[in-house]
Amino acid sequence: MPSSKVLPSFRSSRSLHRLRSLHLSPAEANAKLKHVTSQACARDIAPHASPRSKKLLSRNIGLKHIHITPFRGVLSMMLAVLVSFVFISSISLAFVGADIDEQFFKEMLDKLAETSPGIILFGENVDIDIDEPSITIRWSIHACGKNQILPGSSGAHGSEICGLPAIPLSIYIDNDEKPVATYDPGEIPFDRGTSHRRSIQKLVQFDSDHVLDVHNARLYPFDTYMLSSTLHAVTLDNKTLPIQKLATIVDTPSFTIETFDIESYSTLPDHTQKSSRDLDMYIRRPNDARIFTLFLFVINWVLTHITIGHVYLARKLQDVQSLIKHLLSAGVILVALPQIRNSMPDAPGLDGVLIDAIGFFPQMVVSGISVVVLLLILAAREYDIIIAQSSAQKLSRSVVVEKEEDEEGRYSEAKLSPPRPPRCPTTHSTSTEIAQYELHRIVKHLKGEYVFPPIRTSIPLPGRPPSSMVPTHRRILPMTNTQEERMSRWSEDSV
């Protein structure tokens, strides 16, 4: 007979050691029970199991005896506050290094002082207005190089070899006939305490306005703009002074600016060359503004789809209170959509930009239609309730009328048609039927109605005198002698 392989059992053995001895304390009994249970579980492990399986099983057995204490409310609240504090602190680190542009400008100025000293125009502020459309640049006049700067004015943007120009000059933009700015170093005041030149904005800065090309404005937030301009400097004796560098800031609150400057010249009517510096400025939205705008765009569409879901769910509801909840939610979404759209970074007006053509306008249309449909569904449910209530009232009234008519009909029927009298007893009638018939006959007699008188049998009973004949009721059909005899006996017995 072939031997069958018996699978090992991993069930813990039922040992009598689980029963606590009377001479042991509860703590000693529990310790002994844990020791015996672990030994039993280790003994139940299959002999042919791998060492890895034995190790894992032993580890699981040990974990069963670990008591995990759940977090209490105070501890959970403290952990939540700690996580919130860490999150806020990590975000606040974004302000650290926000002045990195100053270090970049310092390095740029130091490099220019060594390679190409001369006049430098630096755009410290750029105001971009897409609705105008225009761009305003505030330029600062600087010079780099030991022989180029005004004594006592060094330290521009942290560079010790850059400061204010030492010679007067005039700045022209886009070949205008009139200079946009005039600089005179003699007007720069001194600080009486330090004998250092003060940088007065009105004396060393000027603004230039440019028309901005906005043919890509409808692609918000992926709109880009370009500006090209030319600048040249002239001394008091009408000599052209070369400009060594044109630079602007890189980041503004709503845009990122990339600037390229090119050395150029133009030929005058007297065949002389006039040196100038051209500026090419490329403007686009920063990546974080684009990401936030797209997130808000997606959120608006999700809310719009939620209004469609409210309509789908409301069609299957009959409860008016539930319909009102769906209607309120859709109404709140309809009001929130314009607010979310206006919260987009530097969002343009509702002029039909692409993000509004595929987003805000259809979102408002779909959400508005959903709210109107919900109102119609609510009105339909209210109308159904009114119709149902009126139908129920009519039905209740008709039921009451029918009941009254039925009761009146039964009463009149009972009054007009008296109950059918019981049948005349026969030879097969029971004593109950005969008693009912006699009772009916007596009632008629008492009411004064005519009752057939009883008749006597024509044949006297044997063994009795003729005077002992018992009267019987008249029958419809003639009775035989035998029937009359039986009726006479029944009458005698009843008497």
Coordinates of C-alpha atoms in Angstrom, one line a residue:
M1 CA 0.0 0.0 0.0
P2 CA 1.6 3.3 -1.1
S3 CA 2.4 5.7 1.6
S4 CA 0.7 9.0 1.4
K5 CA 2.6 12.2 2.2
V6 CA 1.2 13.9 5.2
L7 CA 1.3 17.7 5.0
P8 CA 2.8 19.4 8.1
S9 CA 0.4 21.2 10.3
F10 CA 1.1 24.8 11.3
R11 CA -1.7 24.9 13.9
S12 CA -0.5 25.5 17.4
S13 CA -0.9 22.5 19.6
R14 CA -3.5 22.4 22.3
S15 CA -1.3 22.0 25.3
L16 CA -2.4 21.6 28.9
H17 CA 0.2 24.2 29.8
R18 CA -2.4 26.9 28.8
L19 CA -4.2 26.1 32.0
R20 CA -2.7 28.3 34.8
S21 CA -1.5 26.3 37.8
L22 CA -3.0 27.3 41.1
H23 CA 0.4 27.8 42.7
L24 CA 1.6 30.4 40.1
S25 CA 0.9 34.1 40.2
P26 CA -0.8 35.7 37.1
A27 CA 2.5 37.2 35.9
E28 CA 4.4 33.9 36.2
A29 CA 1.5 32.1 34.5
N30 CA 1.6 34.5 31.5
A31 CA 5.4 34.3 31.1
K32 CA 5.2 30.5 31.2
L33 CA 2.3 30.5 28.7
K34 CA 4.3 32.7 26.2
H35 CA 7.3 30.4 26.5
V36 CA 5.3 27.2 25.9
T37 CA 3.4 28.8 23.0
S38 CA 6.6 29.9 21.3
Q39 CA 8.1 26.4 21.7
A40 CA 4.9 24.8 20.3
C41 CA 4.9 27.1 17.3
A42 CA 8.6 26.4 16.6
R43 CA 8.0 22.7 16.9
D44 CA 5.1 22.9 14.4
I45 CA 7.4 24.3 11.7
A46 CA 7.9 21.9 8.9
P47 CA 11.2 20.0 9.1
H48 CA 11.8 20.4 5.4
A49 CA 11.2 24.2 5.4
S50 CA 14.0 26.5 4.3
P51 CA 16.0 28.5 6.9
R52 CA 14.5 31.7 5.4
S53 CA 11.0 30.5 6.0
K54 CA 11.7 29.4 9.5
K55 CA 13.3 32.8 10.2
L56 CA 10.3 34.7 8.8
L57 CA 7.8 32.5 10.7
S58 CA 9.7 33.0 14.0
R59 CA 9.7 36.7 13.4
N60 CA 5.9 36.8 12.8
I61 CA 5.4 34.8 15.9
G62 CA 7.4 37.3 17.9
L63 CA 5.5 40.2 16.4
K64 CA 2.2 38.8 17.6
H65 CA 3.2 39.6 21.2
I66 CA 4.1 43.2 20.5
H67 CA 1.5 45.6 22.0
I68 CA 1.0 48.7 19.8
T69 CA -0.3 51.7 21.7
P70 CA -2.5 54.0 19.5
F71 CA -1.8 57.7 19.3
R72 CA -3.8 59.8 21.7
G73 CA -5.6 63.0 20.6
V74 CA -3.1 65.4 22.2
L75 CA -0.1 63.6 20.6
S76 CA -1.8 63.6 17.2
M77 CA -2.5 67.3 17.5
M78 CA 1.1 68.0 18.5
L79 CA 2.4 66.0 15.5
A80 CA 0.1 67.9 13.1
V81 CA 1.3 71.2 14.5
L82 CA 4.9 70.1 14.1
V83 CA 4.4 69.0 10.5
S84 CA 2.6 72.3 9.7
F85 CA 5.5 74.3 11.3
V86 CA 8.1 72.4 9.2
F87 CA 6.1 72.9 6.0
I88 CA 5.8 76.7 6.6
S89 CA 9.4 77.0 7.5
S90 CA 10.6 75.2 4.4
I91 CA 8.4 77.4 2.2
S92 CA 9.8 80.5 3.9
L93 CA 13.3 79.6 2.9
A94 CA 12.3 80.9 -0.6
F95 CA 13.0 84.4 0.7
V96 CA 16.6 83.4 1.5
G97 CA 18.7 84.4 -1.5
A98 CA 16.0 86.6 -3.0
D99 CA 18.7 89.3 -3.6
I100 CA 20.8 87.0 -5.8
D101 CA 20.4 89.5 -8.6
E102 CA 22.6 92.0 -6.7
Q103 CA 25.5 89.5 -6.7
F104 CA 25.0 88.9 -10.4
F105 CA 25.1 92.6 -11.2
K106 CA 28.2 93.1 -9.1
E107 CA 30.0 90.3 -11.0
M108 CA 28.9 91.7 -14.3
L109 CA 30.1 95.3 -13.5
D110 CA 33.5 94.0 -12.3
K111 CA 34.0 92.1 -15.5
L112 CA 33.0 95.1 -17.6
A113 CA 35.4 97.4 -15.7
E114 CA 38.3 95.0 -16.6
T115 CA 37.4 94.3 -20.2
S116 CA 35.6 97.3 -21.6
P117 CA 35.4 100.3 -19.3
G118 CA 33.0 103.1 -20.2
I119 CA 29.3 104.2 -20.0
I120 CA 26.8 101.6 -18.8
L121 CA 23.0 101.9 -18.8
F122 CA 21.3 99.6 -16.4
G123 CA 17.5 99.0 -16.4
E124 CA 16.7 98.7 -12.7
N125 CA 12.9 98.6 -13.2
V126 CA 10.8 97.4 -16.0
D127 CA 7.0 98.1 -16.0
I128 CA 5.1 96.0 -18.6
D129 CA 1.5 96.9 -19.3
I130 CA -0.1 94.5 -21.8
D131 CA -3.4 96.4 -21.8
E132 CA -1.8 99.7 -23.1
P133 CA 0.3 98.0 -24.6
S134 CA 3.6 99.6 -23.5
I135 CA 6.7 99.0 -21.5
T136 CA 8.5 101.5 -19.3
I137 CA 12.2 101.1 -18.4
R138 CA 13.9 103.1 -15.7
W139 CA 17.5 103.4 -16.6
S140 CA 20.4 104.3 -14.3
I141 CA 23.5 105.9 -15.7
H142 CA 26.8 104.3 -14.5
A143 CA 30.4 104.2 -15.6
C144 CA 33.0 101.5 -14.9
G145 CA 36.8 102.0 -14.9
K146 CA 39.2 104.1 -12.8
N147 CA 39.3 107.0 -15.3
Q148 CA 35.6 106.9 -16.0
I149 CA 33.9 107.2 -12.7
L150 CA 33.2 110.4 -10.7
P151 CA 35.4 110.7 -7.6
G152 CA 33.6 109.7 -4.5
S153 CA 30.8 107.8 -6.3
S154 CA 32.2 104.3 -6.4
G155 CA 30.2 101.3 -5.1
A156 CA 27.4 101.0 -7.6
H157 CA 25.7 97.7 -7.0
G158 CA 28.5 96.6 -4.7
S159 CA 31.3 97.2 -7.2
E160 CA 34.1 99.4 -6.0
I161 CA 35.3 100.2 -9.5
C162 CA 31.9 101.4 -10.9
G163 CA 30.1 104.5 -10.1
L164 CA 28.7 107.7 -11.7
P165 CA 30.2 109.1 -15.0
A166 CA 32.8 111.8 -14.6
I167 CA 31.7 113.7 -17.7
P168 CA 28.3 115.3 -18.6
L169 CA 26.4 113.6 -21.4
S170 CA 22.9 113.4 -23.0
I171 CA 21.0 110.1 -23.8
Y172 CA 19.0 109.7 -27.0
I173 CA 16.6 106.8 -27.6
D174 CA 15.4 105.6 -31.0
N175 CA 17.2 108.6 -32.7
D176 CA 14.8 111.1 -31.2
E177 CA 15.6 114.8 -31.8
K178 CA 15.4 115.7 -28.2
P179 CA 17.4 113.9 -25.5
V180 CA 15.4 111.8 -23.1
A181 CA 17.9 112.5 -20.3
T182 CA 20.7 114.9 -19.5
Y183 CA 23.4 114.1 -16.9
D184 CA 25.6 116.7 -15.3
P185 CA 28.1 115.5 -12.6
G186 CA 28.3 118.9 -11.1
E187 CA 24.8 118.6 -9.8
I188 CA 25.5 115.5 -7.7
P189 CA 25.7 116.5 -4.1
F190 CA 28.1 115.4 -1.4
D191 CA 27.5 113.7 1.9
R192 CA 28.9 116.2 4.5
G193 CA 29.7 113.5 6.9
T194 CA 31.5 111.1 4.6
S195 CA 32.3 113.4 1.6
H196 CA 30.8 110.7 -0.6
R197 CA 28.7 111.5 -3.6
R198 CA 25.0 110.8 -3.1
S199 CA 23.0 109.0 -5.9
I200 CA 19.8 111.1 -6.4
Q201 CA 17.4 109.2 -8.6
K202 CA 16.1 112.3 -10.4
L203 CA 19.7 113.3 -11.3
V204 CA 21.0 109.8 -12.3
Q205 CA 17.9 108.0 -13.6
F206 CA 15.5 108.5 -16.4
D207 CA 12.5 106.6 -17.9
S208 CA 11.9 105.5 -21.5
D209 CA 8.6 104.5 -22.9
H210 CA 8.3 101.9 -25.7
V211 CA 5.4 100.5 -27.6
L212 CA 5.1 96.7 -27.1
D213 CA 4.3 94.2 -29.8
V214 CA 1.4 92.2 -28.4
H215 CA 0.3 90.0 -31.3
N216 CA 0.8 86.9 -29.1
A217 CA -1.1 88.2 -26.2
R218 CA -4.1 85.9 -26.9
L219 CA -1.8 82.9 -26.0
Y220 CA -1.9 83.7 -22.3
P221 CA -0.2 82.3 -20.2
F222 CA 2.2 81.3 -23.0
D223 CA 2.3 84.8 -24.5
T224 CA 5.7 86.2 -25.4
Y225 CA 6.7 89.8 -26.3
M226 CA 9.6 91.4 -28.0
L227 CA 11.1 94.9 -27.9
S228 CA 13.9 96.4 -30.0
S229 CA 15.4 99.8 -29.3
T230 CA 18.5 101.7 -29.9
L231 CA 20.3 104.2 -27.6
H232 CA 23.3 106.5 -28.0
A233 CA 25.1 109.0 -25.8
V234 CA 26.4 112.4 -26.8
T235 CA 28.8 114.7 -24.9
L236 CA 28.3 118.5 -24.5
D237 CA 30.6 119.1 -27.5
N238 CA 28.3 116.9 -29.6
K239 CA 30.6 114.0 -29.7
T240 CA 29.3 110.5 -29.7
L241 CA 30.2 108.5 -26.6
P242 CA 30.1 104.7 -27.0
I243 CA 27.8 102.8 -24.6
Q244 CA 29.6 99.7 -23.4
K245 CA 26.6 97.8 -22.0
L246 CA 22.8 97.7 -21.8
A247 CA 21.3 95.4 -19.1
T248 CA 18.0 95.1 -17.3
I249 CA 16.7 93.1 -14.4
V250 CA 15.7 89.5 -15.2
D251 CA 12.6 88.9 -13.0
T252 CA 9.6 91.1 -12.5
P253 CA 6.4 90.2 -10.5
S254 CA 4.6 88.9 -13.7
F255 CA 7.3 88.4 -16.4
T256 CA 10.7 87.0 -17.0
I257 CA 13.0 89.3 -19.1
E258 CA 15.9 88.2 -21.3
T259 CA 18.0 91.0 -22.7
F260 CA 20.6 91.0 -25.5
D261 CA 22.6 94.2 -26.4
I262 CA 24.4 94.6 -29.7
E263 CA 27.0 97.3 -30.7
S264 CA 25.8 99.2 -33.7
Y265 CA 26.3 102.4 -35.7
S266 CA 24.5 104.7 -38.1
T267 CA 25.8 106.9 -40.9
L268 CA 25.0 110.7 -40.7
P269 CA 24.4 112.9 -43.8
D270 CA 28.0 114.2 -43.5
H271 CA 29.2 110.6 -44.0
T272 CA 30.3 110.3 -40.3
Q273 CA 29.5 107.3 -38.2
K274 CA 27.5 107.5 -35.0
S275 CA 28.1 104.7 -32.6
S276 CA 25.0 103.3 -30.7
R277 CA 23.9 100.4 -28.7
D278 CA 20.8 98.3 -29.7
L279 CA 18.7 96.4 -27.2
D280 CA 16.6 93.3 -27.9
M281 CA 14.3 92.4 -25.0
Y282 CA 12.3 89.1 -24.9
I283 CA 9.5 88.9 -22.4
R284 CA 7.6 85.9 -21.3
R285 CA 5.6 84.6 -18.3
P286 CA 7.6 82.8 -15.5
N287 CA 7.2 79.1 -15.3
D288 CA 5.5 79.2 -11.8
A289 CA 2.9 81.6 -13.1
R290 CA 2.2 79.3 -16.0
I291 CA 1.8 76.3 -13.7
F292 CA -0.6 78.1 -11.4
T293 CA -2.6 79.4 -14.3
L294 CA -3.0 75.9 -15.8
F295 CA -3.9 74.5 -12.3
L296 CA -6.7 77.0 -12.0
F297 CA -7.8 76.3 -15.5
V298 CA -8.1 72.6 -14.7
I299 CA -9.9 73.3 -11.5
N300 CA -12.5 75.4 -13.3
W301 CA -13.2 72.6 -15.7
V302 CA -13.5 70.0 -12.9
L303 CA -16.0 72.2 -11.1
T304 CA -17.9 72.6 -14.4
H305 CA -18.0 68.8 -14.8
I306 CA -19.3 68.6 -11.2
T307 CA -22.3 70.7 -12.2
I308 CA -23.0 68.3 -15.0
G309 CA -22.8 65.5 -12.4
H310 CA -25.3 67.3 -10.2
V311 CA -27.8 67.4 -13.1
Y312 CA -27.3 63.7 -13.8
L313 CA -27.9 62.8 -10.1
A314 CA -30.8 65.2 -9.7
R315 CA -32.7 63.5 -12.6
K316 CA -32.9 60.3 -10.6
L317 CA -34.1 62.0 -7.3
Q318 CA -37.6 62.6 -6.2
D319 CA -36.8 64.3 -2.8
V320 CA -37.0 68.0 -3.0
Q321 CA -34.5 68.6 -0.2
S322 CA -31.9 66.6 -2.0
L323 CA -32.5 68.6 -5.2
I324 CA -32.1 71.8 -3.3
K325 CA -28.6 70.6 -2.1
H326 CA -27.6 69.9 -5.7
L327 CA -28.9 73.3 -6.8
L328 CA -27.0 75.2 -4.1
S329 CA -23.8 73.4 -4.9
A330 CA -24.1 74.2 -8.6
G331 CA -25.0 77.8 -7.8
V332 CA -21.9 78.2 -5.6
I333 CA -19.8 76.8 -8.4
L334 CA -21.3 79.2 -10.9
V335 CA -20.4 82.1 -8.7
A336 CA -16.9 80.8 -7.9
L337 CA -15.8 80.4 -11.5
P338 CA -15.3 84.1 -12.2
Q339 CA -13.4 84.5 -8.9
I340 CA -11.1 81.6 -9.8
R341 CA -10.5 83.1 -13.3
N342 CA -9.6 86.5 -11.8
S343 CA -7.2 84.9 -9.4
M344 CA -4.9 83.8 -12.3
P345 CA -1.5 85.6 -12.2
D346 CA -1.7 88.9 -14.0
A347 CA -4.8 87.7 -15.9
P348 CA -5.8 89.8 -18.9
G349 CA -9.2 91.2 -19.3
L350 CA -12.1 89.3 -20.8
D351 CA -11.0 90.2 -24.3
G352 CA -11.3 86.7 -25.9
V353 CA -7.9 85.3 -25.2
L354 CA -7.4 81.6 -25.9
I355 CA -7.7 80.4 -22.3
D356 CA -11.1 82.1 -22.1
A357 CA -12.3 80.8 -25.4
I358 CA -11.6 77.2 -24.4
G359 CA -12.1 77.7 -20.7
F360 CA -14.0 80.5 -18.9
F361 CA -16.7 81.2 -21.5
P362 CA -17.8 77.6 -22.1
Q363 CA -17.4 76.9 -18.4
M364 CA -19.9 79.7 -17.6
V365 CA -22.3 78.5 -20.3
V366 CA -22.2 74.9 -19.2
S367 CA -22.5 75.8 -15.5
G368 CA -25.4 78.2 -16.2
I369 CA -27.3 75.7 -18.3
S370 CA -26.8 73.1 -15.5
V371 CA -28.2 75.5 -12.9
V372 CA -31.2 76.3 -15.2
V373 CA -31.8 72.5 -15.7
L374 CA -31.7 71.9 -12.0
L375 CA -34.2 74.7 -11.4
L376 CA -36.5 73.1 -14.0
I377 CA -36.1 69.7 -12.4
L378 CA -36.9 71.2 -9.0
A379 CA -40.0 73.0 -10.4
A380 CA -41.1 69.7 -12.0
R381 CA -40.7 67.8 -8.8
E382 CA -42.7 70.5 -6.9
Y383 CA -45.4 70.3 -9.5
D384 CA -45.5 66.5 -9.2
I385 CA -45.9 66.8 -5.5
I386 CA -48.7 69.3 -5.9
I387 CA -50.5 67.0 -8.4
A388 CA -50.0 64.0 -6.1
Q389 CA -51.4 65.9 -3.1
S390 CA -54.4 67.0 -5.1
S391 CA -55.0 63.5 -6.4
A392 CA -54.7 62.1 -2.9
Q393 CA -57.2 64.5 -1.6
K394 CA -59.6 63.7 -4.5
L395 CA -59.1 60.0 -3.9
S396 CA -59.7 60.3 -0.2
R397 CA -62.9 62.3 -0.8
S398 CA -64.1 59.8 -3.4
V399 CA -63.4 56.9 -0.9
V400 CA -65.3 58.7 1.8
V401 CA -68.2 59.3 -0.6
E402 CA -68.2 55.7 -1.8
K403 CA -68.2 54.4 1.8
E404 CA -71.1 56.7 2.7
E405 CA -73.0 55.6 -0.4
D406 CA -72.2 51.9 0.2
E407 CA -73.5 52.2 3.8
E408 CA -76.6 54.0 2.7
G409 CA -77.1 51.4 0.0
R410 CA -76.7 48.6 2.4
Y411 CA -79.1 50.2 4.8
S412 CA -81.7 50.9 2.2
E413 CA -81.3 47.4 0.8
A414 CA -81.7 45.9 4.2
K415 CA -84.7 48.1 4.8
L416 CA -86.4 47.5 1.5
S417 CA -85.7 43.8 1.1
P418 CA -86.3 41.9 4.4
P419 CA -84.4 38.7 5.0
R420 CA -85.7 35.6 3.2
P421 CA -87.9 33.4 5.4
P422 CA -86.6 30.0 6.3
R423 CA -87.9 27.1 4.3
C424 CA -90.7 24.9 5.3
P425 CA -89.4 21.8 7.2
T426 CA -89.2 18.5 5.3
T427 CA -88.6 15.0 6.4
H428 CA -84.9 15.6 6.1
S429 CA -84.8 18.9 8.0
T430 CA -82.8 19.2 11.2
S431 CA -84.0 20.3 14.5
T432 CA -82.3 23.7 14.1
E433 CA -84.0 24.4 10.8
I434 CA -87.4 23.4 12.3
A435 CA -86.8 25.6 15.3
Q436 CA -86.0 28.6 13.0
Y437 CA -89.1 28.0 11.0
E438 CA -91.3 27.8 14.2
L439 CA -89.7 31.0 15.4
H440 CA -90.4 32.8 12.1
R441 CA -94.0 31.7 12.2
I442 CA -94.5 32.9 15.8
V443 CA -92.9 36.3 14.9
K444 CA -95.3 36.7 12.0
H445 CA -98.2 35.7 14.1
L446 CA -97.2 38.3 16.8
K447 CA -96.9 41.0 14.1
G448 CA -100.5 40.3 13.1
E449 CA -99.6 38.7 9.8
Y450 CA -101.6 35.7 8.6
V451 CA -100.3 32.3 9.4
F452 CA -101.7 29.1 8.1
P453 CA -103.4 27.4 11.0
P454 CA -102.3 23.9 11.9
I455 CA -104.3 21.0 10.6
R456 CA -105.1 17.6 12.2
T457 CA -104.1 14.3 10.7
S458 CA -107.0 12.4 9.2
I459 CA -105.9 9.1 10.5
P460 CA -105.7 8.6 14.3
L461 CA -102.6 7.0 15.7
P462 CA -102.9 3.3 16.5
G463 CA -103.6 2.6 20.2
R464 CA -104.8 6.1 20.9
P465 CA -108.2 7.7 21.0
P466 CA -109.2 10.0 18.2
S467 CA -109.0 13.0 20.5
S468 CA -105.3 12.5 20.8
M469 CA -104.5 13.6 17.3
V470 CA -101.8 16.3 17.1
P471 CA -102.2 19.2 14.7
T472 CA -99.5 19.7 12.1
H473 CA -98.7 22.5 9.7
R474 CA -100.1 22.5 6.3
R475 CA -97.8 21.4 3.6
I476 CA -97.7 22.6 0.1
L477 CA -97.7 19.1 -1.3
P478 CA -100.2 16.4 -0.1
M479 CA -98.8 14.0 2.4
T480 CA -99.1 10.3 2.4
N481 CA -100.5 8.4 5.4
T482 CA -97.0 7.3 6.4
Q483 CA -95.8 11.0 6.3
E484 CA -98.8 12.1 8.3
E485 CA -98.1 9.4 10.9
R486 CA -94.5 10.5 11.2
M487 CA -95.5 14.1 11.6
S488 CA -97.9 13.2 14.3
R489 CA -95.2 11.3 16.2
W490 CA -92.8 14.3 15.9
S491 CA -95.5 16.7 17.2
E492 CA -96.2 14.4 20.2
D493 CA -92.5 14.2 21.0
S494 CA -92.1 18.0 20.8
V495 CA -95.0 18.5 23.2

